[in-house]
Tab-separated table of C-alpha atoms in Angstrom:
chain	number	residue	atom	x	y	z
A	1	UNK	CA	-54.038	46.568	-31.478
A	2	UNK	CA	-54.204	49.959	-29.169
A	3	UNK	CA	-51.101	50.349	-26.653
A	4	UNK	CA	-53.764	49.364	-23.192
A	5	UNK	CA	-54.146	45.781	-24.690
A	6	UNK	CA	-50.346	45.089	-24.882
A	7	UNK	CA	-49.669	46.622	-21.524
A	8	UNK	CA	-52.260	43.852	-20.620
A	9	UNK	CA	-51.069	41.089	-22.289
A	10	UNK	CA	-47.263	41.201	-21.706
A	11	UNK	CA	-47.574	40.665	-17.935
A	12	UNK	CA	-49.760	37.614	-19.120
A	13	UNK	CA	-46.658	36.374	-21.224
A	14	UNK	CA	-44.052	36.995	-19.268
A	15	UNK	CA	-45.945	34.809	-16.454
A	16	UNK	CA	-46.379	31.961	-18.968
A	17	UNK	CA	-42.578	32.090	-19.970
A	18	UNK	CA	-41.477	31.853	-16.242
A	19	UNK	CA	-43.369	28.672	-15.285
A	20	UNK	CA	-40.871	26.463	-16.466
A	21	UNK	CA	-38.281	28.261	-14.667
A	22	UNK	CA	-40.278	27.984	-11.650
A	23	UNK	CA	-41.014	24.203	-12.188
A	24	UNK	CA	-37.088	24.143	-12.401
A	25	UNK	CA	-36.884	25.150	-8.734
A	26	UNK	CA	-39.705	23.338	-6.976
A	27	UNK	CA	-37.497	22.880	-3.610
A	28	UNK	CA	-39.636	19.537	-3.143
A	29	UNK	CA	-38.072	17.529	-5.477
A	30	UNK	CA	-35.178	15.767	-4.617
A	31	UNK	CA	-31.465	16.817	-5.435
A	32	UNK	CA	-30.646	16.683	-9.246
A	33	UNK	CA	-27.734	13.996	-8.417
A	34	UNK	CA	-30.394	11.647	-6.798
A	35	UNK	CA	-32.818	11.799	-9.851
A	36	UNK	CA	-30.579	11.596	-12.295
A	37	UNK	CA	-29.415	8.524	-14.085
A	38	UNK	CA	-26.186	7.331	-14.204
A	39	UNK	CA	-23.761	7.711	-16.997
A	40	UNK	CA	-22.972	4.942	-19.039
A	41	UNK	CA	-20.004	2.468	-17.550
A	42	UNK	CA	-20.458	4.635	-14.081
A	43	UNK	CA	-21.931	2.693	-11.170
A	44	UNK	CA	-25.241	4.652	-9.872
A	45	UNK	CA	-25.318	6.225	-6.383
A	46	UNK	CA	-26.897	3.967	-3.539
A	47	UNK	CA	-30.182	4.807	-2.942
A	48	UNK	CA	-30.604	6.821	0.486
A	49	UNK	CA	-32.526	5.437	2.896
A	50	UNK	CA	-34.906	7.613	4.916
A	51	UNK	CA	-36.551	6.073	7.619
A	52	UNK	CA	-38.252	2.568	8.737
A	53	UNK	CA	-41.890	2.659	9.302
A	54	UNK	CA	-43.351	-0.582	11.483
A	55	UNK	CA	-47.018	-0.532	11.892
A	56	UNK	CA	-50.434	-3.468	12.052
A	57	UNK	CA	-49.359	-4.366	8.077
A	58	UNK	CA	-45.654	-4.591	8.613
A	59	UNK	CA	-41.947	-3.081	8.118
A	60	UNK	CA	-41.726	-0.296	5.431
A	61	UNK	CA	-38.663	1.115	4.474
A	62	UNK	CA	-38.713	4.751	3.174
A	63	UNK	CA	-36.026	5.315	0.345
A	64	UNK	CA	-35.430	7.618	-2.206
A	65	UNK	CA	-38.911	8.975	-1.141
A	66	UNK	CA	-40.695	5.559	-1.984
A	67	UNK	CA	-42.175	3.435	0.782
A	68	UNK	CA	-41.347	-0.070	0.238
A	69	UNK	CA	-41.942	-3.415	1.766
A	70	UNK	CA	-39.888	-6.659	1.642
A	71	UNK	CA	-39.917	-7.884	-1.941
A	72	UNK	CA	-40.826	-5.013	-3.698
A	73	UNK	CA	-38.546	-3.802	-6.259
A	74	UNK	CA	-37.553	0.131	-7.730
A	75	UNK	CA	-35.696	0.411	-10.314
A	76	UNK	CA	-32.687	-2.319	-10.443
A	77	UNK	CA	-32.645	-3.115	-7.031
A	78	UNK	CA	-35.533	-5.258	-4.277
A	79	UNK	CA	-35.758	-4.681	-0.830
A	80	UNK	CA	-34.556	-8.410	1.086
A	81	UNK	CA	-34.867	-7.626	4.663
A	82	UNK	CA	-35.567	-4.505	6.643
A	83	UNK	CA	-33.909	-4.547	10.429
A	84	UNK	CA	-34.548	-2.068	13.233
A	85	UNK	CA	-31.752	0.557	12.025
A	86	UNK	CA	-31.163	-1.011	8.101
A	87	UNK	CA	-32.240	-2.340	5.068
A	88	UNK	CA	-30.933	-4.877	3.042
A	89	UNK	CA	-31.201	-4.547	-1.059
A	90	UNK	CA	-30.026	-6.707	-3.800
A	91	UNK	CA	-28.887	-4.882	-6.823
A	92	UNK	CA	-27.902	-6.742	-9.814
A	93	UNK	CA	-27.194	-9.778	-7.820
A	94	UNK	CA	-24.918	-7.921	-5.088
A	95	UNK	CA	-26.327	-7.649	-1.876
A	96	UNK	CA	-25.563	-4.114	-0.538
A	97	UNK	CA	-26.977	-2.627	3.052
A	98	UNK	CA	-28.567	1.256	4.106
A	99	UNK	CA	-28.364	2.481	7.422
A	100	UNK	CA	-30.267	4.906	9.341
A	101	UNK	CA	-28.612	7.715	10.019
A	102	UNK	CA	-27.608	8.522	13.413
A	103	UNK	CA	-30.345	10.549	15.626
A	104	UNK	CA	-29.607	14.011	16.104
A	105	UNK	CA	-31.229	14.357	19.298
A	106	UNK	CA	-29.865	11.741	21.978
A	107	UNK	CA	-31.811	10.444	25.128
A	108	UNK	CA	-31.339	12.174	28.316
A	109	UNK	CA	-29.392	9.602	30.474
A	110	UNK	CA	-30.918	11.053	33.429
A	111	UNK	CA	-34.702	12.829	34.396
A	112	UNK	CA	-34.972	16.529	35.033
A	113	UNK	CA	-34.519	18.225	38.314
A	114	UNK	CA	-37.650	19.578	39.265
């Protein structure tokens, strides 16, 4: 092998080694916490809910990055109700509720001068 054709290929390598790394730190993904499973004998996190979508075809609730409709299940919990600001779940047979959480930007209580 002459010295041009392993300046050539190390880059190559070295670019194949780091795509795990950079796989590792995709800032899409969601936390580490929220992915992760729950230890055995500790009680998982509640799942976080994101927003409520209301369109033709009905209420969707948005949690954990998974729309959802009433009924449908993920993982060990079902959606029972979605309100205007919360969503009800059942999880192992105890009923738990997610709120929205509150707006960042409030309504003016009055109109602009002009």
């Amino acid at each position: 092998m002459r010295g041009g054709s392993v300046s050539r290929i190390l880059p190559l390598i070295a670019c194949l080694l780091a795509l795990p790394v950079r796989a590792a730190l995709d800032p899409t993904l969601p936390p580490a916490a929220a992915s992760a499973p729950a230890a055995a004998g500790e009680a998982a996190p509640a799942p976080l809910l994101q927003a409520i979508l209301r369109g033709p075809a009905g209420a969707r609730a948005v949690i954990g990055g998974r729309s959802l409709a009433v009924g449908e299940r993920h993982g060990d919990w079902r959606v029972l109700a979605i309100r205007a600001r919360s969503v009800l779940i059942e999880r192992q047979g105890q009923r738990s509720e997610l709120h929205l959480s509150q707006s960042i930007v409030t309504p003016a209580t009055r109109s602009p001068s002009r």
